[in-house]
Coordinates of C-alpha atoms and ligand atoms in Angstrom, one line a residue:
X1 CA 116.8 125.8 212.5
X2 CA 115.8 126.6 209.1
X3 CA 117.7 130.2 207.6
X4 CA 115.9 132.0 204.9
X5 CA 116.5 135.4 203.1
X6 CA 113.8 137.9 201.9
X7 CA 115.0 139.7 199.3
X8 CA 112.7 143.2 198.7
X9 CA 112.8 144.6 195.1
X10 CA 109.9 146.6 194.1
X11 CA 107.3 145.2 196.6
X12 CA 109.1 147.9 199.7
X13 CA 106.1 146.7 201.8
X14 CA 104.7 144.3 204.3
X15 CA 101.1 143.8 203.2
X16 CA 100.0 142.3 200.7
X17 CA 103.2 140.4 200.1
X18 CA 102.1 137.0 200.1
X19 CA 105.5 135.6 199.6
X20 CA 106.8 137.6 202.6
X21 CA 104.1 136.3 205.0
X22 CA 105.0 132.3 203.6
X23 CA 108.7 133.0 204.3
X24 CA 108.0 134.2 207.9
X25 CA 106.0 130.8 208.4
X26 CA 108.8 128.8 207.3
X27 CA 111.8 130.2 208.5
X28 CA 113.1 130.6 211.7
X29 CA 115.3 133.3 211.0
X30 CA 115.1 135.4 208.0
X31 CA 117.1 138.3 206.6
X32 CA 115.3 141.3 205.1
X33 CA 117.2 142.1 202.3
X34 CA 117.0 145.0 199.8
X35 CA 120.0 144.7 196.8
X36 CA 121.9 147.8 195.1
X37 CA 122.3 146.6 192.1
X38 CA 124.5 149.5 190.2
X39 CA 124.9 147.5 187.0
X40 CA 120.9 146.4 186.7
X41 CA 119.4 148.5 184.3
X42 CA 122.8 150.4 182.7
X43 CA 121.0 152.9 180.1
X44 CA 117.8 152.8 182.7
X45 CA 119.5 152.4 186.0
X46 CA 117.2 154.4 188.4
X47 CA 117.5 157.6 187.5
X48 CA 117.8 160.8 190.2
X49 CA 114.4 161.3 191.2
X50 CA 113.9 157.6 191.7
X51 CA 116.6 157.4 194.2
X52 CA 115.5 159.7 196.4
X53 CA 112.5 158.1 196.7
X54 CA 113.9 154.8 196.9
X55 CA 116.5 156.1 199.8
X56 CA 113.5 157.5 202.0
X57 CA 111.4 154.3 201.1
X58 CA 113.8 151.7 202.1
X59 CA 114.5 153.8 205.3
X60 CA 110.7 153.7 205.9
X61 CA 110.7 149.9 204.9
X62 CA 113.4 149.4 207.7
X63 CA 111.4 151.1 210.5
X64 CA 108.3 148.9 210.0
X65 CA 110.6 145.6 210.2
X66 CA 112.0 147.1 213.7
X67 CA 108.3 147.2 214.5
X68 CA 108.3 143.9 214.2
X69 CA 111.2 142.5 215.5
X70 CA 113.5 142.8 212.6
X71 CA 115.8 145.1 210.3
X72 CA 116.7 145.4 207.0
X73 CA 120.2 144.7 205.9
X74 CA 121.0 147.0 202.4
X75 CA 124.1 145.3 200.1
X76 CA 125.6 146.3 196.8
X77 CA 126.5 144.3 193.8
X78 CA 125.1 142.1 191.5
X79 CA 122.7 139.7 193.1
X80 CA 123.2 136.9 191.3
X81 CA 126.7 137.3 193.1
X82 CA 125.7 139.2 196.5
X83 CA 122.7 136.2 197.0
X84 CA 124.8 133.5 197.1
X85 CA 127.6 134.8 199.2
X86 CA 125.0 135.7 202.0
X87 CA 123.3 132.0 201.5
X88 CA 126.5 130.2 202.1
X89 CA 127.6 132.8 205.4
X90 CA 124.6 132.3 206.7
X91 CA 124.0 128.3 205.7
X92 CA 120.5 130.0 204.2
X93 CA 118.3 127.0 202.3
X94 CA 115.6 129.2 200.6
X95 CA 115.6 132.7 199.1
X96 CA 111.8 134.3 198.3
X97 CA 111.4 137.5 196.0
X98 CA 108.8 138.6 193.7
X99 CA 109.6 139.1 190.3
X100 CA 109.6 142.3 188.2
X101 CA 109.3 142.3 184.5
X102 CA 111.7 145.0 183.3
X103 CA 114.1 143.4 180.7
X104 CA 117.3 143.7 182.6
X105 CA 115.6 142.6 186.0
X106 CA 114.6 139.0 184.6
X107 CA 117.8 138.6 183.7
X108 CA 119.3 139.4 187.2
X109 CA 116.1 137.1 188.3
X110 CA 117.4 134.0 186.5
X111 CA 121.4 134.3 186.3
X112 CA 120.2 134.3 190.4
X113 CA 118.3 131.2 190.6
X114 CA 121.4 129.4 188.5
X115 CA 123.7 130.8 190.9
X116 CA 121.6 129.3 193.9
X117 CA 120.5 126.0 191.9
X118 CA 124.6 125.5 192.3
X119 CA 124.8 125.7 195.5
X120 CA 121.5 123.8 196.1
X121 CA 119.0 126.7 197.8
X122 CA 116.0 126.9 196.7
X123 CA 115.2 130.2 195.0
X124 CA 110.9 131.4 195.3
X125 CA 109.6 133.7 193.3
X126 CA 105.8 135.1 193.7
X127 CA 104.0 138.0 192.6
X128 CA 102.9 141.3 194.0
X129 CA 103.4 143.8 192.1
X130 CA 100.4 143.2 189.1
X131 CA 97.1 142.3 188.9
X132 CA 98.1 139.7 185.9
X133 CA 100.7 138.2 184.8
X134 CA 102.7 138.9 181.8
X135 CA 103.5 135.2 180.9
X136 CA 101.0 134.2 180.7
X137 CA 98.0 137.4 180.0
X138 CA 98.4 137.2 175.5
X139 CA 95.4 136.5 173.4
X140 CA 93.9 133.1 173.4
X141 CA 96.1 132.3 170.1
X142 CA 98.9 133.0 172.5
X143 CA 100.2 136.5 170.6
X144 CA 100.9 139.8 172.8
X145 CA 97.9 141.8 173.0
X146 CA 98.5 145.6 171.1
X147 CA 95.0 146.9 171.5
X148 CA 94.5 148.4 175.3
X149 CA 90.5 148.0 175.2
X150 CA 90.6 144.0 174.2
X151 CA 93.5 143.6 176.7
X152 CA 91.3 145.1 179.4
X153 CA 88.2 143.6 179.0
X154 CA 89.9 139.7 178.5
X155 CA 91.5 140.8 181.9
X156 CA 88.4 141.8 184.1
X157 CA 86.5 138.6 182.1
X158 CA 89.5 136.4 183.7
X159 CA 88.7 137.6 187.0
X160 CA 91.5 139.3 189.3
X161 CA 93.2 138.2 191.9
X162 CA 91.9 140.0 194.9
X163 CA 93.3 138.5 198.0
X164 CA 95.0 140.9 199.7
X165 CA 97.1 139.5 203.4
X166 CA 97.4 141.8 206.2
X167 CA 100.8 142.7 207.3
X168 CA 102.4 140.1 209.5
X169 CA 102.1 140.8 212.8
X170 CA 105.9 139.4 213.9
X171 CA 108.5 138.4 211.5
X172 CA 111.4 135.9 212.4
X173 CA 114.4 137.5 213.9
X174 CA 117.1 138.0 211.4
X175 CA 120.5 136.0 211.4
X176 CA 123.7 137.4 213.0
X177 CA 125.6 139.2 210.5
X178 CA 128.2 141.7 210.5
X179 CA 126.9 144.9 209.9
X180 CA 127.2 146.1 206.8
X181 CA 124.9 149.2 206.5
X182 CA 125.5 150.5 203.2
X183 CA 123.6 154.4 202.5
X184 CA 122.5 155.0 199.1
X185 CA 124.1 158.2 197.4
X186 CA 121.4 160.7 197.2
X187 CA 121.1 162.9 194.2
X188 CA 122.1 166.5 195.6
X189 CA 120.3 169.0 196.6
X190 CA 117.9 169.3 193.8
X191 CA 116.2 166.6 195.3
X192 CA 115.7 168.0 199.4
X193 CA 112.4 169.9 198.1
X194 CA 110.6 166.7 197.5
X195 CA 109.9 166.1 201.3
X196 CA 107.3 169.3 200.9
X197 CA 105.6 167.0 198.0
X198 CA 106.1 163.7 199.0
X199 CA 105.8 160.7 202.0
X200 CA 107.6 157.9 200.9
X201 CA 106.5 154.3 202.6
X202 CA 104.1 152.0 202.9
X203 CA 101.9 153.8 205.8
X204 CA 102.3 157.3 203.8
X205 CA 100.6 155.1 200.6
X206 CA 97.7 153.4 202.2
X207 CA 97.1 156.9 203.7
X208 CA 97.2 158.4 200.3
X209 CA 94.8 156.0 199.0
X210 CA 92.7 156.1 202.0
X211 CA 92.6 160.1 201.9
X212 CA 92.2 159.8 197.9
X213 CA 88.9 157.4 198.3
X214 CA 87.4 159.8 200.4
X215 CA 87.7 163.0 199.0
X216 CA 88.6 162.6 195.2
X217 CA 87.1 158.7 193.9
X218 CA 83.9 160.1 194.0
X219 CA 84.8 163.1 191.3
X220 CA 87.4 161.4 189.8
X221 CA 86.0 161.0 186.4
X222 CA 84.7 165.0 186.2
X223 CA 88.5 165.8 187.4
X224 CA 91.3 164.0 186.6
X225 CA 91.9 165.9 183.3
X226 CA 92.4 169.6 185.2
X227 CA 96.1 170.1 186.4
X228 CA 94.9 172.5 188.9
X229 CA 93.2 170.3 190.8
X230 CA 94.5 167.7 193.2
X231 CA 92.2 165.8 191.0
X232 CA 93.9 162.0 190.8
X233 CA 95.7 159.9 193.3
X234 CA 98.8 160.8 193.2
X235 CA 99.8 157.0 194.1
X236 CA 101.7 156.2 191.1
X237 CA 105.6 156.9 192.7
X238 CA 103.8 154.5 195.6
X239 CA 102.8 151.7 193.3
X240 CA 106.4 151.9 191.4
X241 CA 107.9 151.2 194.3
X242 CA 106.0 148.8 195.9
X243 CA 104.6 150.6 198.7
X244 CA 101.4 149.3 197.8
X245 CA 100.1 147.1 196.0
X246 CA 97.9 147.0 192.9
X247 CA 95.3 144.5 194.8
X248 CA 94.8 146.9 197.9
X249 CA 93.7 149.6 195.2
X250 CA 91.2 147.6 193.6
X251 CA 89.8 145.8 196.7
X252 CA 89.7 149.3 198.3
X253 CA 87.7 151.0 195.3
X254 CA 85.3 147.9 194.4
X255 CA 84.4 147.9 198.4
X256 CA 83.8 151.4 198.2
X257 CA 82.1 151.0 194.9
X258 CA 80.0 148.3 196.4
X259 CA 79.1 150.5 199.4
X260 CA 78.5 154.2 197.4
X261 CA 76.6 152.8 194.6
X262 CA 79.7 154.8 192.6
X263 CA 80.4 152.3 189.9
X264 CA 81.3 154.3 187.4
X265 CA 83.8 156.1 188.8
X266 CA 85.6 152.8 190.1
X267 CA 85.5 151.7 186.7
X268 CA 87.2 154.8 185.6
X269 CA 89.8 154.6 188.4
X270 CA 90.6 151.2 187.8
X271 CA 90.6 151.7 184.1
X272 CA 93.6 153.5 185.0
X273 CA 95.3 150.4 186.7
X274 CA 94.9 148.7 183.6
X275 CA 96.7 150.9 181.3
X276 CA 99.6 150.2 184.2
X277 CA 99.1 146.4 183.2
X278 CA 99.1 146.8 179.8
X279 CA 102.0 149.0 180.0
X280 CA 104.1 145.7 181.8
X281 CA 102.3 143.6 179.4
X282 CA 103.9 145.1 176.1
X283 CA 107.4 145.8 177.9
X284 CA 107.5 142.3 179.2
X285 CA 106.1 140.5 175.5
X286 CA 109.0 143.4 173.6
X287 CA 111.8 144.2 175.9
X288 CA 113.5 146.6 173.5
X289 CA 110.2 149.1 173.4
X290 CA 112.3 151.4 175.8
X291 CA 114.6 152.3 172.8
X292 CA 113.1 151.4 169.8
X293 CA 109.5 152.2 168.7
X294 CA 107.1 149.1 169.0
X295 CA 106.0 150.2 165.0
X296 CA 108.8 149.3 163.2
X297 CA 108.1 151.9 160.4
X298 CA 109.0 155.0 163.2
X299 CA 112.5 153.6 162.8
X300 CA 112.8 155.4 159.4
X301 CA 110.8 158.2 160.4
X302 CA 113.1 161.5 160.0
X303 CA 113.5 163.3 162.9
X304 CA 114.7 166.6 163.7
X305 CA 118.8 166.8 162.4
X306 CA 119.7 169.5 164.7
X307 CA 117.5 169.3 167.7
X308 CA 120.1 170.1 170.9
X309 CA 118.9 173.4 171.5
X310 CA 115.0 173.0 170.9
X311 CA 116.2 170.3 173.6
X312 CA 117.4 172.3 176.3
X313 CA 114.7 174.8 175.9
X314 CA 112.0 172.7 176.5
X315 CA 113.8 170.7 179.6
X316 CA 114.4 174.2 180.7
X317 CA 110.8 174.9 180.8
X318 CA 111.4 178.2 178.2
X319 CA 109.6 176.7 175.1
X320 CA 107.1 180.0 175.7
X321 CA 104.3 178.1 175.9
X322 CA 102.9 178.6 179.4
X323 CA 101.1 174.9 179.8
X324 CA 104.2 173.0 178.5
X325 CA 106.5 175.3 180.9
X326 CA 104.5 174.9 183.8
X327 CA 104.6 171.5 183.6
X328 CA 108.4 171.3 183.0
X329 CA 108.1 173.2 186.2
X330 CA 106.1 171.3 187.8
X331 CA 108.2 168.0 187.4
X332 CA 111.6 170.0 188.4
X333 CA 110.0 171.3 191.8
X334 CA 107.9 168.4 192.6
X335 CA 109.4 164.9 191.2
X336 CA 105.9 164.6 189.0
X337 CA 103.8 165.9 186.2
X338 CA 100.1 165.8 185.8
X339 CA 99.1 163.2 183.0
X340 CA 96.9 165.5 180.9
X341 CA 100.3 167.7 181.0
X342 CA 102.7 164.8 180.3
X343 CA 100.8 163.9 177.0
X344 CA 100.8 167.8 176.2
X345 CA 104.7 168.1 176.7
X346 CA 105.5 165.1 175.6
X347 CA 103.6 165.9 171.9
X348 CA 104.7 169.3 171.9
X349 CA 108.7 167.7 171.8
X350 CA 108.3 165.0 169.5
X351 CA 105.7 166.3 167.3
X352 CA 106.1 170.0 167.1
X353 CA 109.7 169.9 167.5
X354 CA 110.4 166.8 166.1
X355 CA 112.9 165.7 168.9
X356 CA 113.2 161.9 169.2
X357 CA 110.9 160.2 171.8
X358 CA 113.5 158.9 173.6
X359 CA 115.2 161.9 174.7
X360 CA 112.2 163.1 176.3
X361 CA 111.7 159.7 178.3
X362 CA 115.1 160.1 179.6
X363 CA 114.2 163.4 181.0
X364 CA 111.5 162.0 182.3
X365 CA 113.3 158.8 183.4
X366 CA 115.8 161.1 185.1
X367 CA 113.6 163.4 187.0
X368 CA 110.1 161.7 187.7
X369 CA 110.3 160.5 191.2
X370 CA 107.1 157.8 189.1
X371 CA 109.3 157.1 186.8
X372 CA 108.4 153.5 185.5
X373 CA 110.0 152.0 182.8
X374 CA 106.8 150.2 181.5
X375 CA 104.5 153.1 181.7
X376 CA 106.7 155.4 180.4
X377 CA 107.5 153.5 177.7
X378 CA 104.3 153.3 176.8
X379 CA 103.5 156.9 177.7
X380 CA 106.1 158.5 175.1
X381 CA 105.6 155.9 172.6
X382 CA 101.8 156.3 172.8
X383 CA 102.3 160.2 172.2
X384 CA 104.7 159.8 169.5
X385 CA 102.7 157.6 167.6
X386 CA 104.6 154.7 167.1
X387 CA 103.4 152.5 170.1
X388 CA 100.3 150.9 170.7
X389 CA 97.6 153.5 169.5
X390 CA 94.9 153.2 166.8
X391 CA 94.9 156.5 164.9
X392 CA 98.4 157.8 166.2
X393 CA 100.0 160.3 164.4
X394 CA 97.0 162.7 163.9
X395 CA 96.5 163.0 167.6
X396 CA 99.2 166.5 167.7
X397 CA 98.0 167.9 171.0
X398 CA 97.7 171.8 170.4
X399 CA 99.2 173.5 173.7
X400 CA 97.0 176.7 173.7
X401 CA 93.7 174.5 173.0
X402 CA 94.6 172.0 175.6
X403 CA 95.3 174.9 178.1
X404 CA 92.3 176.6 177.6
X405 CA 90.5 173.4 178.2
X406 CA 91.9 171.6 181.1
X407 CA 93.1 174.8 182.6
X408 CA 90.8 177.1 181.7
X409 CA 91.2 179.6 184.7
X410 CA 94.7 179.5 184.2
X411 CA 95.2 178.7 187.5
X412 CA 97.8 176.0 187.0
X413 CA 99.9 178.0 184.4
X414 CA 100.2 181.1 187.2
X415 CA 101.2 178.7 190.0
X416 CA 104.0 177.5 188.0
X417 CA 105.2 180.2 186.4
X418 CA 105.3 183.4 189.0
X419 CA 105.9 185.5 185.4
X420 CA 102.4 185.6 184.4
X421 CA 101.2 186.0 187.8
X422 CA 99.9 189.2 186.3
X423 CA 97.7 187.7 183.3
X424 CA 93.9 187.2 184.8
X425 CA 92.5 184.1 183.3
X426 CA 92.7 182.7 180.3
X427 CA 95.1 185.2 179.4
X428 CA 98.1 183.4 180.9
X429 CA 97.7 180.7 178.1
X430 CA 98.7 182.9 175.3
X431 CA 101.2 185.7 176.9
X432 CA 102.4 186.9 174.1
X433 CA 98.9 188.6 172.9
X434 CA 99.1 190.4 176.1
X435 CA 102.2 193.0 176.6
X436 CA 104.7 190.0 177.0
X437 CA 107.8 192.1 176.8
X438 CA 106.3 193.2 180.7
X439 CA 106.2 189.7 182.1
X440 CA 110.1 188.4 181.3
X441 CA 108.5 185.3 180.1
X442 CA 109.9 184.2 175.9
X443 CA 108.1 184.1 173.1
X444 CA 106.6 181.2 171.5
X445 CA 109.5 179.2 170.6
X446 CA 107.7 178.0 167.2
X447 CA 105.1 178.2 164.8
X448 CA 102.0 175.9 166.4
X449 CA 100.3 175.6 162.8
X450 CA 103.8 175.4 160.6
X451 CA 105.0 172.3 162.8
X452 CA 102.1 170.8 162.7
X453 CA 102.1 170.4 159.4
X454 CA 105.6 169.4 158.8
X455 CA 105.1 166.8 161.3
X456 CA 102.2 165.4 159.6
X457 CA 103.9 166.0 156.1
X458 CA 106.8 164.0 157.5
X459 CA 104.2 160.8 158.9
X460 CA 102.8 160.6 155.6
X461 CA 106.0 159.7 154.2
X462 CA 106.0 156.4 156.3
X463 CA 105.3 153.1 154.7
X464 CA 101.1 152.9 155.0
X465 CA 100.6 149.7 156.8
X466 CA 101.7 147.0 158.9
X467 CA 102.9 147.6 162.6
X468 CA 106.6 145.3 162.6
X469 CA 108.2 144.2 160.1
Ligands
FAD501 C1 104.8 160.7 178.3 C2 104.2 160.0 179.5 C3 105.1 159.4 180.4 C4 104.7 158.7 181.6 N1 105.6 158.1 182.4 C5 105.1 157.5 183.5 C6 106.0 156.9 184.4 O1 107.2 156.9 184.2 N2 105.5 156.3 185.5 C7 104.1 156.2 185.8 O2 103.7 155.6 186.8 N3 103.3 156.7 184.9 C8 103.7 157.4 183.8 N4 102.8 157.9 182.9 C9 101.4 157.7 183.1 C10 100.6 158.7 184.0 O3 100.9 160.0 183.6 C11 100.9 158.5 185.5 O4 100.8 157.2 185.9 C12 99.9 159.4 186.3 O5 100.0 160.7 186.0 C13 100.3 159.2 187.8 O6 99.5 160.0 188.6 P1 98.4 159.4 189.5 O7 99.0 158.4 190.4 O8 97.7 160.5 190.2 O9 97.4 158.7 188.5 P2 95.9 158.2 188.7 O10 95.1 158.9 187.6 O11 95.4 158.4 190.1 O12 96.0 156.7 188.3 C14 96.2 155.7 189.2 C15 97.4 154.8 188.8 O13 97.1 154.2 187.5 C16 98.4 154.1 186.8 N5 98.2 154.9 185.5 C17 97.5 156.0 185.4 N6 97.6 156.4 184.1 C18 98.4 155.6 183.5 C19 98.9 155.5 182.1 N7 98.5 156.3 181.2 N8 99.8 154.5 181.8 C20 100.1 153.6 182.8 N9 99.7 153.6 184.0 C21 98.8 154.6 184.4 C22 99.5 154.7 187.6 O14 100.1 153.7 188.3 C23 98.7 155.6 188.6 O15 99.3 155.8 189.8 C24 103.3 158.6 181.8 C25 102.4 159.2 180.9 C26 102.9 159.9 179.8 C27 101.9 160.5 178.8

């Protein structure tokens, strides 16, 4: 009888999972296994959001493994220790996971595989969780790609891997353990409103994308830049997790591409997927990115000295700038911000109010239920200007301009922030030229055109050239 264990990280699902389907052919029994790993990530251990999503996906994980004749069996602790404890209880000889590329996970990855080399199991490792793969995806001089365009293209010229496995219909039974059912601690009540928002699960995903091909592919270009429309797919806290994967997407969109005619608007979708690739390309190729700035010349770049109370006000949604508020707003009540209103906050803190980058991806890191230490890596450093961007620093998103273009009916603003419920329009983007002592919404928390330029004072103080070093 041969024992094997399946250990889920961020591939929560049963499709797609290639490794999954191999370990069911080869084992007899096999234990599901998702680890708890409180000392993984330290500084950027899952943050609030994350684990509320990741409680309600594992539970949603376990029901489809009952379907099938199984259940999942949740531990805490490190796994290079948890792993081989259970191996040697159980007499295991293989263990099969897919890898993730976030610093501190490939080092839980390989401490693991020493751990099991020791006690002679054999440790897998597959992939399911990217189209490519960072190892190996740098130019053909074998340096990182910076650039997301030439990344992209040498990408789709490679060809993707599109073979994408049906769920399996049965898995092995698992092994006879003593329970030890372990519950995650939830983050408080802040977190019960998600459930209006959110599914999480591998059903709730492929519905999402199945619902989102239907209705929204089709517009997707025209839309996906207005906040107040469901205008974009809304699968990223999905994909995170590993509900679904990124080869269902793009074997779903080029079929439906290949059937509509609509290739443009694929290519615009999956353009999107790319920047996710890129993202875990630059993480993977320069693991400190999260805290330090990928251009080494935004190490000397002068921040604001005292910035603990522009802080607050702008986590607290009361900067007085309705498009930056409502999307504050947004992300409290909902566990997720539009894009076109992340870049908009996220230059509003770090280039009007000159507050470091990394305090806003904390925030973010704490309260997105997305939240993705790749992309938003690359989100905040792309918006500051010191991460992989051409023409960086000039790119100072103005938040009244930006509202009256992506939101130009103020529609979004007003369902945000009940305050200007009264302000018809375009009016709620600027509420201070209407009576705003009447709405009990603050003032404009700073001059627009005076930070502006002391930001842009303070970038041409950097060093000209070069990227590191
Ligand atoms: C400051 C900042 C922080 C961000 N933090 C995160 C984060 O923590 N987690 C996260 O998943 N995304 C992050 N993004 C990227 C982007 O905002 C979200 O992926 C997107 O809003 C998710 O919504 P969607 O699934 O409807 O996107 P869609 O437009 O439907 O795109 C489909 C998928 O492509 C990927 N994608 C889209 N845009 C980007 C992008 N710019 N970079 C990388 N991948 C992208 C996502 O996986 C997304 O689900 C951040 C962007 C900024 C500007």
């Amino acid at each position: 009888m041969s024992m094997g264990v399946f250990w889920f990280r961020r591939d929560l699902r049963l499709a797609d999972n290639p490794l999954l389907a191999k370990a069911a052919n080869e084992c007899d029994r096999l234990l599901p296994l998702y680890i708890d790993d409180p000392g993984e990530g330290t500084e950027w251990a899952e943050g609030a959001a994350s684990r509320w999503w990741l409680q309600h996906s594992l539970a949603s994980l376990n029901r489809e493994l009952n379907r099938r004749g199984t259940r999942l069996s949740v531990r805490r602790g490190r796994p290079s220790e948890v792993l081989p404890k259970l191996v040697q209880t159980l007499g295991a000889e293989r263990v099969y996971w897919n890898c993730r590329y976030e610093p501190q996970a490939l080092v839980a990855e390989r401490n693991t595989l020493a751990a099991l080399r020791l006690l002679g199991c054999r440790g897998e490792s597959g992939r399911a969780s990217l189209l490519t793969i960072p190892e190996s995806s740098g130019k053909p001089d074998g340096t990182p790609y910076r650039v997301f365009t030439a990344f992209w293209r040498a990408r789709q010229r490679a060809g993707l891997d599109l073979d994408v496995r049906p769920a399996p219909a049965r898995l092995p039974p698992p092994p006879h353990l003593p329970d030890e059912v372990i519950d995650l601690p939830l983050p408080g009540q802040w977190s019960d409103k998600f459930s209006a928002h959110w599914e999480p699960g591998e059903r709730p995903a492929e519905r999402r994308l199945q619902q989102f091909i239907e209705d929204g592919l089709g517009v997707y270009p025209g839309c996906r830049d207005f906040p107040a429309r469901a205008g974009t797919s809304r699968l990223s806290p999905h994909l995170h997790f590993g509900e679904i994967g990124p080869r269902q997407i793009v074997a779903a969109v080029q079929a439906w591409a290949a059937e509509s005619g609509q290739e443009s608007a694929a290519e615009s979708f999956l353009r999107q997927l790319g920047w996710r690739e890129f993202a875990h390309h630059l993480l993977y190729h320069f693991p400190e990115t999260p805290n330090r700035p990928l251009d080494l010349r935004f190490e000397r770049f002068r921040w604001a000295s005292d910035y603990g109370k522009s802080l607050t006000a702008w986590r607290r949604a009361e900067t007085g700038f309705p498009i930056i508020d409502a999307g504050l707003r947004e992300l409290w009540e909902t566990g997720w911000m539009h894009n076109r209103v992340r870049l908009i906050t996220a230059s509003f803190l770090t280039k009007n109010l000159l507050v470091p980058w990394q305090e806003g991806a904390h925030w973010f890191w704490d309260t997105l239920l997305d939240a993705d230490l790749a992309n938003n890596t690359l989100g905040w450093q792309w918006v500051a200007g010191c991460g992989a961007d051409a023409a960086p620093w000039f790119r100072i998103f103005n938040p009244v301009v930006q509202a009256e273009r992506f939101d130009p009916q103020g529609d979004y603003v007003r369902r945000w922030l009940p305050a200007l419920r009264r302000l018809e329009g375009k009016k709620a983007h600027q509420p201070w030229k209407s009576d705003c002592s009447r709405t009990n919404y603050p003032p404009p928390m700073v001059d627009l055109k005076t930070t502006r330029e002391r930001a842009l004072l303070r970038f041409r103080k950097l060093p000209k050239r070069g990227t590191r070093n």
